CSV table of C-alpha atoms in Angstrom, one decimal:
chain,number,residue,atom,x,y,z
A,22,UNK,CA,-27.8,59.9,-43.7
A,23,UNK,CA,-25.7,58.5,-46.3
A,24,UNK,CA,-27.8,55.1,-47.4
A,25,UNK,CA,-26.2,55.0,-50.9
A,26,UNK,CA,-22.5,53.5,-48.7
A,27,UNK,CA,-24.6,51.5,-46.4
A,28,UNK,CA,-24.1,47.0,-46.7
A,29,UNK,CA,-25.7,44.7,-45.3
A,30,UNK,CA,-24.2,41.4,-43.6
A,31,UNK,CA,-25.9,38.2,-42.9
A,32,UNK,CA,-24.6,34.4,-43.3
A,33,UNK,CA,-22.2,35.5,-44.9
A,34,UNK,CA,-23.7,37.5,-47.5
A,35,UNK,CA,-22.9,40.7,-48.0
A,36,UNK,CA,-25.5,42.3,-49.6
A,37,UNK,CA,-24.5,46.5,-51.2
A,38,UNK,CA,-27.4,49.2,-51.1
A,39,UNK,CA,-28.6,50.1,-55.4
A,40,UNK,CA,-29.0,53.3,-55.5
A,41,UNK,CA,-31.6,54.7,-57.9
A,42,UNK,CA,-34.0,57.8,-58.9
A,43,UNK,CA,-37.9,58.1,-59.2
A,44,UNK,CA,-39.3,61.1,-60.2
A,45,UNK,CA,-42.7,61.1,-58.4
A,46,UNK,CA,-45.0,63.9,-59.0
A,47,UNK,CA,-42.9,65.2,-61.3
A,48,UNK,CA,-39.7,65.4,-58.8
A,49,UNK,CA,-36.6,63.4,-59.2
A,50,UNK,CA,-35.9,61.5,-55.3
A,51,UNK,CA,-33.0,59.6,-54.7
A,52,UNK,CA,-33.9,55.5,-54.2
A,53,UNK,CA,-32.4,53.0,-52.0
A,54,UNK,CA,-32.9,49.3,-51.8
A,55,UNK,CA,-31.4,46.5,-50.6
A,56,UNK,CA,-32.6,44.7,-46.7
A,57,UNK,CA,-31.3,47.0,-44.7
A,58,UNK,CA,-32.4,44.9,-42.1
A,59,UNK,CA,-32.9,40.7,-40.8
A,60,UNK,CA,-35.0,38.9,-42.4
A,61,UNK,CA,-35.2,36.5,-39.5
A,62,UNK,CA,-37.6,36.4,-36.7
A,63,UNK,CA,-37.6,36.6,-32.9
A,64,UNK,CA,-33.6,39.0,-33.2
A,65,UNK,CA,-35.1,41.5,-31.7
A,66,UNK,CA,-35.8,42.7,-27.6
A,67,UNK,CA,-37.9,40.1,-25.7
A,68,UNK,CA,-40.5,42.5,-25.3
A,69,UNK,CA,-42.0,42.9,-28.2
A,70,UNK,CA,-42.6,39.7,-27.9
A,71,UNK,CA,-46.9,40.9,-28.1
A,72,UNK,CA,-48.7,40.0,-30.8
A,73,UNK,CA,-50.6,42.3,-32.8
A,74,UNK,CA,-51.6,42.3,-37.0
A,75,UNK,CA,-49.9,44.3,-39.5
A,76,UNK,CA,-46.7,45.8,-37.0
A,77,UNK,CA,-43.2,45.7,-38.6
A,78,UNK,CA,-40.5,44.6,-36.8
A,79,UNK,CA,-38.6,46.3,-34.3
A,80,UNK,CA,-35.3,46.4,-36.8
A,81,UNK,CA,-37.4,49.1,-38.4
A,82,UNK,CA,-37.9,51.8,-36.8
A,83,UNK,CA,-34.2,51.4,-35.0
A,84,UNK,CA,-32.4,52.2,-38.2
A,85,UNK,CA,-33.7,55.2,-38.5
A,86,UNK,CA,-33.5,56.2,-34.3
A,87,UNK,CA,-30.1,54.9,-34.1
A,88,UNK,CA,-28.7,57.0,-37.4
A,89,UNK,CA,-31.0,60.2,-36.9
A,90,UNK,CA,-31.7,60.4,-33.5
A,91,UNK,CA,-29.4,61.4,-29.9
A,92,UNK,CA,-30.2,60.2,-26.8
A,93,UNK,CA,-33.2,62.5,-24.9
A,94,UNK,CA,-34.5,63.4,-28.3
A,95,UNK,CA,-38.4,62.3,-28.7
A,96,UNK,CA,-39.7,59.9,-31.2
A,97,UNK,CA,-43.2,59.6,-32.1
A,98,UNK,CA,-45.8,57.1,-33.8
A,99,UNK,CA,-49.4,58.2,-34.2
A,100,UNK,CA,-50.5,55.1,-35.9
A,101,UNK,CA,-48.4,53.5,-32.5
A,102,UNK,CA,-50.5,50.0,-32.9
A,103,UNK,CA,-48.5,47.5,-30.7
A,104,UNK,CA,-46.0,49.9,-29.5
A,105,UNK,CA,-42.9,48.7,-31.4
A,106,UNK,CA,-41.3,51.9,-32.2
A,107,UNK,CA,-41.5,54.2,-29.2
A,108,UNK,CA,-40.8,50.2,-27.4
A,109,UNK,CA,-37.6,51.0,-29.6
A,110,UNK,CA,-36.7,54.7,-28.6
A,111,UNK,CA,-37.4,53.9,-25.1
A,112,UNK,CA,-34.8,50.8,-25.3
A,113,UNK,CA,-31.6,53.8,-27.8
A,114,UNK,CA,-32.7,56.4,-24.5
A,115,UNK,CA,-34.9,58.3,-26.4
A,116,UNK,CA,-38.1,60.2,-25.1
A,117,UNK,CA,-41.4,58.6,-26.5
A,118,UNK,CA,-44.5,59.9,-27.9
A,119,UNK,CA,-47.3,57.5,-29.3
A,120,UNK,CA,-50.9,57.8,-30.9
A,121,UNK,CA,-53.6,55.7,-31.6
A,122,UNK,CA,-57.1,55.2,-32.3
A,123,UNK,CA,-57.0,52.7,-31.2
A,124,UNK,CA,-57.6,52.4,-27.0
A,125,UNK,CA,-55.8,48.6,-27.0
A,126,UNK,CA,-52.6,50.2,-28.4
A,127,UNK,CA,-51.7,52.1,-25.5
A,128,UNK,CA,-53.0,48.9,-23.2
A,129,UNK,CA,-50.4,46.8,-25.0
A,130,UNK,CA,-48.1,49.5,-25.4
A,131,UNK,CA,-47.3,52.2,-22.0
A,132,UNK,CA,-47.1,49.0,-19.5
A,133,UNK,CA,-44.1,47.6,-21.4
A,134,UNK,CA,-42.2,51.2,-20.4
A,135,UNK,CA,-42.2,49.9,-16.5
A,136,UNK,CA,-41.2,45.4,-16.2
A,137,UNK,CA,-42.1,44.3,-12.5
A,138,UNK,CA,-41.0,41.3,-10.7
A,139,UNK,CA,-41.8,38.1,-11.2
A,140,UNK,CA,-42.8,38.4,-7.9
A,141,UNK,CA,-44.5,41.1,-7.6
A,142,UNK,CA,-47.7,39.3,-10.3
A,143,UNK,CA,-47.4,35.8,-8.6
A,144,UNK,CA,-48.2,38.3,-5.2
A,145,UNK,CA,-50.6,40.2,-7.2
A,146,UNK,CA,-52.2,37.4,-9.1
A,147,UNK,CA,-52.9,35.2,-5.5
A,148,UNK,CA,-54.4,38.6,-4.0
A,149,UNK,CA,-57.7,38.6,-6.6
A,150,UNK,CA,-60.1,35.6,-5.1
A,151,UNK,CA,-61.3,33.4,-7.9
A,152,UNK,CA,-65.2,33.6,-8.1
A,153,UNK,CA,-66.8,30.2,-9.1
A,154,UNK,CA,-70.4,31.7,-10.2
A,155,UNK,CA,-69.3,34.9,-12.3
A,156,UNK,CA,-71.0,34.4,-16.1
A,157,UNK,CA,-69.6,35.6,-19.0
A,158,UNK,CA,-72.5,38.9,-20.8
A,159,UNK,CA,-71.1,36.8,-23.8
A,160,UNK,CA,-70.9,33.1,-25.1
A,161,UNK,CA,-67.6,32.0,-24.3
A,162,UNK,CA,-67.3,28.3,-23.7
A,163,UNK,CA,-66.4,27.4,-26.8
A,164,UNK,CA,-63.4,28.8,-26.1
A,165,UNK,CA,-62.3,28.2,-22.4
A,166,UNK,CA,-63.1,25.7,-20.0
A,167,UNK,CA,-65.1,26.6,-17.4
A,168,UNK,CA,-62.5,27.0,-15.1
A,169,UNK,CA,-60.2,29.2,-17.4
A,170,UNK,CA,-63.6,31.4,-17.8
A,171,UNK,CA,-64.2,31.6,-14.0
A,172,UNK,CA,-61.0,32.5,-13.5
A,173,UNK,CA,-60.8,35.0,-16.4
A,174,UNK,CA,-63.2,36.4,-14.9
A,175,UNK,CA,-62.6,37.6,-12.1
A,176,UNK,CA,-59.3,38.5,-13.0
A,177,UNK,CA,-61.7,40.9,-15.7
A,178,UNK,CA,-63.8,42.3,-13.0
A,179,UNK,CA,-60.8,43.3,-10.4
A,180,UNK,CA,-59.3,45.2,-13.3
A,181,UNK,CA,-62.1,46.8,-14.3
A,182,UNK,CA,-63.2,47.9,-10.9
A,183,UNK,CA,-59.2,49.9,-10.4
A,184,UNK,CA,-59.7,50.9,-14.1
A,185,UNK,CA,-63.2,53.1,-12.9
A,186,UNK,CA,-61.8,53.6,-9.7
A,187,UNK,CA,-58.4,54.9,-11.3
A,188,UNK,CA,-56.7,52.9,-9.1
A,189,UNK,CA,-54.7,50.8,-11.7
A,190,UNK,CA,-50.6,50.8,-11.3
A,191,UNK,CA,-47.8,49.3,-13.2
A,192,UNK,CA,-48.9,46.4,-12.2
A,193,UNK,CA,-51.8,45.8,-13.1
A,194,UNK,CA,-51.1,47.2,-16.0
A,195,UNK,CA,-48.8,44.4,-16.5
A,196,UNK,CA,-51.2,41.3,-15.8
A,197,UNK,CA,-54.0,43.3,-18.2
A,198,UNK,CA,-51.4,43.8,-20.8
A,199,UNK,CA,-50.6,39.9,-20.8
A,200,UNK,CA,-53.6,38.1,-20.0
A,201,UNK,CA,-55.2,40.7,-23.3
A,202,UNK,CA,-52.6,39.3,-25.0
A,203,UNK,CA,-53.8,35.5,-24.0
A,204,UNK,CA,-56.5,35.5,-24.8
A,205,UNK,CA,-57.4,33.5,-27.5
A,206,UNK,CA,-54.2,31.6,-30.1
A,207,UNK,CA,-53.0,28.1,-31.5
A,208,UNK,CA,-50.5,26.8,-28.3
A,209,UNK,CA,-51.1,25.9,-24.6
A,210,UNK,CA,-49.1,29.0,-24.2
A,211,UNK,CA,-53.3,31.4,-25.0
A,212,UNK,CA,-56.1,30.7,-21.6
A,213,UNK,CA,-57.8,29.5,-25.0
A,214,UNK,CA,-58.2,26.0,-26.9
A,215,UNK,CA,-57.1,26.3,-30.4
A,216,UNK,CA,-57.8,29.0,-33.0
A,217,UNK,CA,-56.5,31.0,-35.3
A,218,UNK,CA,-53.1,33.0,-33.9
A,219,UNK,CA,-53.4,35.6,-31.3
A,220,UNK,CA,-53.5,39.0,-33.6
A,221,UNK,CA,-57.2,38.5,-34.8
A,222,UNK,CA,-60.8,36.6,-32.8
A,223,UNK,CA,-62.7,34.0,-34.1
A,224,UNK,CA,-66.2,34.4,-33.9
A,225,UNK,CA,-68.8,32.6,-31.8
A,226,UNK,CA,-69.9,31.0,-34.5
A,227,UNK,CA,-66.5,30.5,-36.5
A,228,UNK,CA,-64.8,28.6,-33.3
A,229,UNK,CA,-67.5,26.0,-32.7
A,230,UNK,CA,-67.5,25.0,-36.3
A,231,UNK,CA,-63.7,24.5,-35.9
A,232,UNK,CA,-64.3,23.1,-32.2
A,233,UNK,CA,-66.4,20.6,-34.7
A,234,UNK,CA,-63.9,19.7,-37.4
A,235,UNK,CA,-61.2,19.1,-34.7
A,236,UNK,CA,-63.2,17.4,-32.4
A,237,UNK,CA,-61.6,19.2,-29.6
A,238,UNK,CA,-63.2,20.4,-26.6
A,239,UNK,CA,-61.7,23.4,-24.0
A,240,UNK,CA,-59.7,21.4,-22.1
A,241,UNK,CA,-58.4,23.6,-18.5
A,242,UNK,CA,-55.7,26.6,-18.4
A,243,UNK,CA,-54.6,27.7,-15.4
A,244,UNK,CA,-54.1,31.8,-16.0
A,245,UNK,CA,-52.0,32.7,-13.7
A,246,UNK,CA,-49.4,30.1,-14.5
A,247,UNK,CA,-50.1,31.4,-18.1
A,248,UNK,CA,-49.5,34.8,-17.1
A,249,UNK,CA,-45.9,34.1,-15.2
A,250,UNK,CA,-44.3,32.1,-18.2
A,251,UNK,CA,-45.0,34.9,-20.6
A,252,UNK,CA,-44.3,37.2,-17.9
A,253,UNK,CA,-41.2,35.9,-17.6
A,254,UNK,CA,-40.4,35.2,-21.4
A,255,UNK,CA,-41.1,39.0,-21.8
A,256,UNK,CA,-38.5,40.3,-19.4
A,257,UNK,CA,-36.3,38.2,-20.2
A,258,UNK,CA,-34.2,40.1,-22.5
A,259,UNK,CA,-34.1,43.8,-20.0
A,260,UNK,CA,-31.7,44.7,-18.0
A,261,UNK,CA,-31.1,47.1,-15.6
A,262,UNK,CA,-29.7,49.3,-17.5
A,263,UNK,CA,-32.4,48.8,-20.5
A,264,UNK,CA,-35.5,49.4,-17.7
A,265,UNK,CA,-34.0,52.6,-16.3
A,266,UNK,CA,-34.4,53.3,-19.5
A,267,UNK,CA,-37.5,52.1,-20.0
A,268,UNK,CA,-38.9,53.7,-16.8
A,269,UNK,CA,-37.4,57.0,-17.8
A,270,UNK,CA,-39.1,57.3,-21.2
A,271,UNK,CA,-42.0,56.0,-18.9
A,272,UNK,CA,-42.1,59.3,-16.7
A,273,UNK,CA,-42.0,61.7,-20.0
A,274,UNK,CA,-43.6,59.3,-22.5
A,275,UNK,CA,-47.2,60.4,-24.2
A,276,UNK,CA,-49.5,57.2,-24.6
A,277,UNK,CA,-52.5,59.5,-26.1
A,278,UNK,CA,-55.5,57.4,-27.9
A,279,UNK,CA,-57.6,59.6,-31.0
A,280,UNK,CA,-57.4,60.6,-34.0
A,281,UNK,CA,-53.8,61.7,-35.4
A,282,UNK,CA,-54.9,64.6,-37.3
A,283,UNK,CA,-56.1,66.3,-34.1
A,284,UNK,CA,-53.1,65.3,-31.1
A,285,UNK,CA,-53.2,68.2,-29.6
A,286,UNK,CA,-51.8,67.0,-26.5
A,287,UNK,CA,-48.3,67.2,-28.4
A,288,UNK,CA,-46.2,69.8,-28.1
A,289,UNK,CA,-45.8,71.9,-31.5
A,290,UNK,CA,-42.7,71.8,-32.9
A,291,UNK,CA,-41.2,69.4,-30.1
A,292,UNK,CA,-40.3,65.6,-32.6
A,293,UNK,CA,-37.2,64.7,-33.9
A,294,UNK,CA,-38.5,61.8,-35.6
A,295,UNK,CA,-41.9,59.9,-36.6
A,296,UNK,CA,-41.2,56.4,-37.4
A,297,UNK,CA,-44.6,55.1,-38.5
A,298,UNK,CA,-47.3,52.9,-40.8
A,299,UNK,CA,-50.1,53.8,-41.0
A,300,UNK,CA,-53.1,51.5,-42.2
A,301,UNK,CA,-53.3,50.6,-45.5
A,302,UNK,CA,-56.6,51.0,-47.6
A,303,UNK,CA,-59.0,48.0,-46.8
A,304,UNK,CA,-55.6,45.1,-46.7
A,305,UNK,CA,-56.3,44.8,-43.0
A,306,UNK,CA,-59.1,44.9,-40.9
A,307,UNK,CA,-57.9,46.2,-37.8
A,308,UNK,CA,-61.0,46.6,-35.7
A,309,UNK,CA,-63.4,43.7,-36.4
A,310,UNK,CA,-60.1,41.3,-35.2
A,311,UNK,CA,-60.1,42.6,-32.0
A,312,UNK,CA,-63.4,42.0,-30.2
A,313,UNK,CA,-62.7,39.8,-28.0
A,314,UNK,CA,-59.7,41.9,-26.5
A,315,UNK,CA,-62.1,44.6,-26.0
A,316,UNK,CA,-64.3,42.2,-24.4
A,317,UNK,CA,-61.9,41.9,-21.6
A,318,UNK,CA,-61.0,45.0,-21.5
A,319,UNK,CA,-64.3,46.6,-21.0
A,320,UNK,CA,-64.7,48.2,-24.7
A,321,UNK,CA,-67.3,49.0,-26.9
A,322,UNK,CA,-65.1,47.2,-30.5
A,323,UNK,CA,-68.1,48.5,-32.5
A,324,UNK,CA,-67.2,52.0,-31.0
A,325,UNK,CA,-63.7,51.3,-31.6
A,326,UNK,CA,-64.1,49.9,-35.3
A,327,UNK,CA,-66.3,53.3,-36.8
A,328,UNK,CA,-63.2,55.3,-35.3
A,329,UNK,CA,-60.7,53.2,-37.0
A,330,UNK,CA,-59.9,55.1,-41.1
A,331,UNK,CA,-60.1,51.7,-43.5
A,332,UNK,CA,-60.3,54.3,-46.5
A,333,UNK,CA,-61.3,51.6,-50.0
A,334,UNK,CA,-60.2,54.2,-52.0
A,335,UNK,CA,-56.4,55.7,-52.7
A,336,UNK,CA,-58.4,59.6,-53.0
A,337,UNK,CA,-60.2,58.4,-49.9
A,338,UNK,CA,-57.0,57.5,-47.9
A,339,UNK,CA,-54.7,60.2,-49.2
A,340,UNK,CA,-57.3,62.6,-48.0
A,341,UNK,CA,-57.3,61.6,-44.3
A,342,UNK,CA,-53.5,60.9,-45.0
A,343,UNK,CA,-53.2,64.7,-45.9
A,344,UNK,CA,-54.7,66.0,-42.7
A,345,UNK,CA,-51.7,63.5,-40.8
A,346,UNK,CA,-49.0,64.9,-42.8
A,347,UNK,CA,-50.1,68.3,-41.7
A,348,UNK,CA,-50.3,67.6,-37.9
A,349,UNK,CA,-47.1,66.0,-38.5
A,350,UNK,CA,-45.5,69.3,-39.8
A,351,UNK,CA,-47.0,70.7,-36.4
A,352,UNK,CA,-45.5,69.0,-33.9
A,353,UNK,CA,-42.4,67.8,-35.9
A,354,UNK,CA,-39.0,70.1,-34.6
A,355,UNK,CA,-36.9,71.8,-37.4
A,356,UNK,CA,-34.7,69.9,-39.1
A,357,UNK,CA,-36.9,66.8,-38.0
A,358,UNK,CA,-37.6,63.3,-39.6
A,359,UNK,CA,-40.4,61.6,-40.5
A,360,UNK,CA,-40.4,58.0,-42.2
A,361,UNK,CA,-42.7,57.0,-43.2
A,362,UNK,CA,-43.5,52.9,-44.2
A,363,UNK,CA,-46.6,52.8,-47.3
A,364,UNK,CA,-45.5,49.0,-48.3
A,365,UNK,CA,-47.1,47.3,-51.5
A,366,UNK,CA,-50.8,46.8,-52.0
A,367,UNK,CA,-52.9,44.7,-54.4
A,368,UNK,CA,-50.4,43.0,-56.2
A,369,UNK,CA,-48.9,45.5,-56.5
A,370,UNK,CA,-50.2,48.4,-58.3
A,371,UNK,CA,-50.8,51.0,-56.3
A,372,UNK,CA,-47.4,52.5,-55.2
A,373,UNK,CA,-48.2,54.6,-52.0
A,374,UNK,CA,-44.9,55.7,-52.1
A,375,UNK,CA,-46.2,57.9,-54.9
A,376,UNK,CA,-48.8,59.5,-53.1
A,377,UNK,CA,-46.8,60.3,-50.2
A,378,UNK,CA,-44.3,61.8,-51.6
A,379,UNK,CA,-46.6,64.4,-52.7
A,380,UNK,CA,-48.8,64.3,-49.2
A,381,UNK,CA,-45.1,65.3,-47.0
A,382,UNK,CA,-44.5,68.1,-49.0
A,383,UNK,CA,-47.3,69.4,-49.8
A,384,UNK,CA,-48.0,69.9,-46.1
A,385,UNK,CA,-44.5,71.4,-45.8
A,386,UNK,CA,-41.8,68.9,-45.4
A,387,UNK,CA,-38.6,68.1,-48.0
A,388,UNK,CA,-38.7,64.2,-49.9
A,389,UNK,CA,-35.6,63.0,-48.9
A,390,UNK,CA,-35.9,59.8,-50.1
A,391,UNK,CA,-37.3,56.3,-51.2
A,392,UNK,CA,-35.5,53.6,-49.3
A,393,UNK,CA,-37.1,49.8,-50.2
A,394,UNK,CA,-36.5,46.8,-47.7
A,395,UNK,CA,-36.8,43.8,-50.3
A,396,UNK,CA,-36.2,40.4,-48.2
A,397,UNK,CA,-37.9,36.9,-48.4
A,398,UNK,CA,-41.2,37.4,-45.4
A,399,UNK,CA,-42.3,34.6,-43.2
A,400,UNK,CA,-45.1,31.8,-42.7
A,401,UNK,CA,-46.7,34.4,-41.1
A,402,UNK,CA,-46.8,37.3,-43.1
A,403,UNK,CA,-48.2,34.1,-45.7
A,404,UNK,CA,-51.6,34.3,-43.4
A,405,UNK,CA,-51.9,37.5,-44.4
A,406,UNK,CA,-50.9,37.2,-48.2
A,407,UNK,CA,-48.0,38.3,-47.5
A,408,UNK,CA,-45.2,36.4,-50.0
A,409,UNK,CA,-41.9,37.0,-50.9
A,410,UNK,CA,-41.8,39.6,-53.1
A,411,UNK,CA,-45.1,38.1,-55.7
A,412,UNK,CA,-48.1,39.6,-53.5
A,413,UNK,CA,-49.8,41.7,-51.1
A,414,UNK,CA,-47.2,43.9,-49.1
A,415,UNK,CA,-44.6,42.2,-50.1
A,416,UNK,CA,-41.1,44.8,-48.8
A,417,UNK,CA,-41.4,47.5,-46.6
A,418,UNK,CA,-41.4,50.5,-48.9
A,419,UNK,CA,-40.9,53.9,-46.4
A,420,UNK,CA,-40.2,57.5,-48.2
A,421,UNK,CA,-38.0,59.8,-45.8
A,422,UNK,CA,-38.9,63.3,-45.3
A,423,UNK,CA,-37.2,66.1,-43.7
A,424,UNK,CA,-38.8,69.5,-42.2
């Protein structure tokens, strides 16, 4: 992969890659800096439009998938999140494997490999009766109109019953994925009254304060109509050929819920490329944002949160990631690649790529390069303290390894 010759053109402006080198723990490694993919929003496939906090742009994994793999190779992400890497790999005709300690990851990612028709989704929703006598086991009236809540509780009851019996089909899983994604948000495309963006849920007490401040009350939102609308939007880019590729990837794909340090379900020397971004120290609190999504899916949010790595010190983080690298070395083919995105945390005072390079080498990999993707970020990124190369996670910093 000749990164030094790479140029990027957007809006009539051509950017050439800057090449220099950096010494990481006594070893000189090539470093390449450029805008390697677009900074514009909503330039990726419509199937990616599922909200999940702290996820990278689809253009990042595609950059490596197109250059480092061929059709039929297996692409893996041990911290899969919403499934950006594996969905992009499937669209490129690659086989896929995904892992995440958060069970919501598989719920949000696997169903998008099997896109049902809107007619099938509509028929299934019509077949689910609404029971207006159902009552929630947690207080939710600050989020939902009573009729919306009845529809939501009925859908939840149906999905949990089928999941318990093991009879969920592709249409059920698709509906569950969309409903999970539409639980709360800040527009009429969500089931809730105005609240935080959909990738984190406010507490009930905080939502009451927001309602009082905005002088708002939950209005009726049609659950079925919202799910159908989102179904159309998600599938709008999916061609027949892409759907064929997605189904093929689904048949051979693995969606694992577990610790990235121990993925026994993955065969040794089976992965051609890993593209991933691990949890960064204490920058983002993954677990606390998902209590409502966990409730809807019958998941113990406290148990999930306790199992997610949120190391407070670099030393603790490195201890965990070293074990992840050993596991990645086990599953990676000879000649296979790992693209490990680490960002820039704590106002740039902690350069994780220096630690990552050493961990990869200790595991047996060869550190091929450090890539720095510099771009202007969006207003959504600014919510999380990411602001145009000045503070927070302000660049994509990728350490590239080969076995």
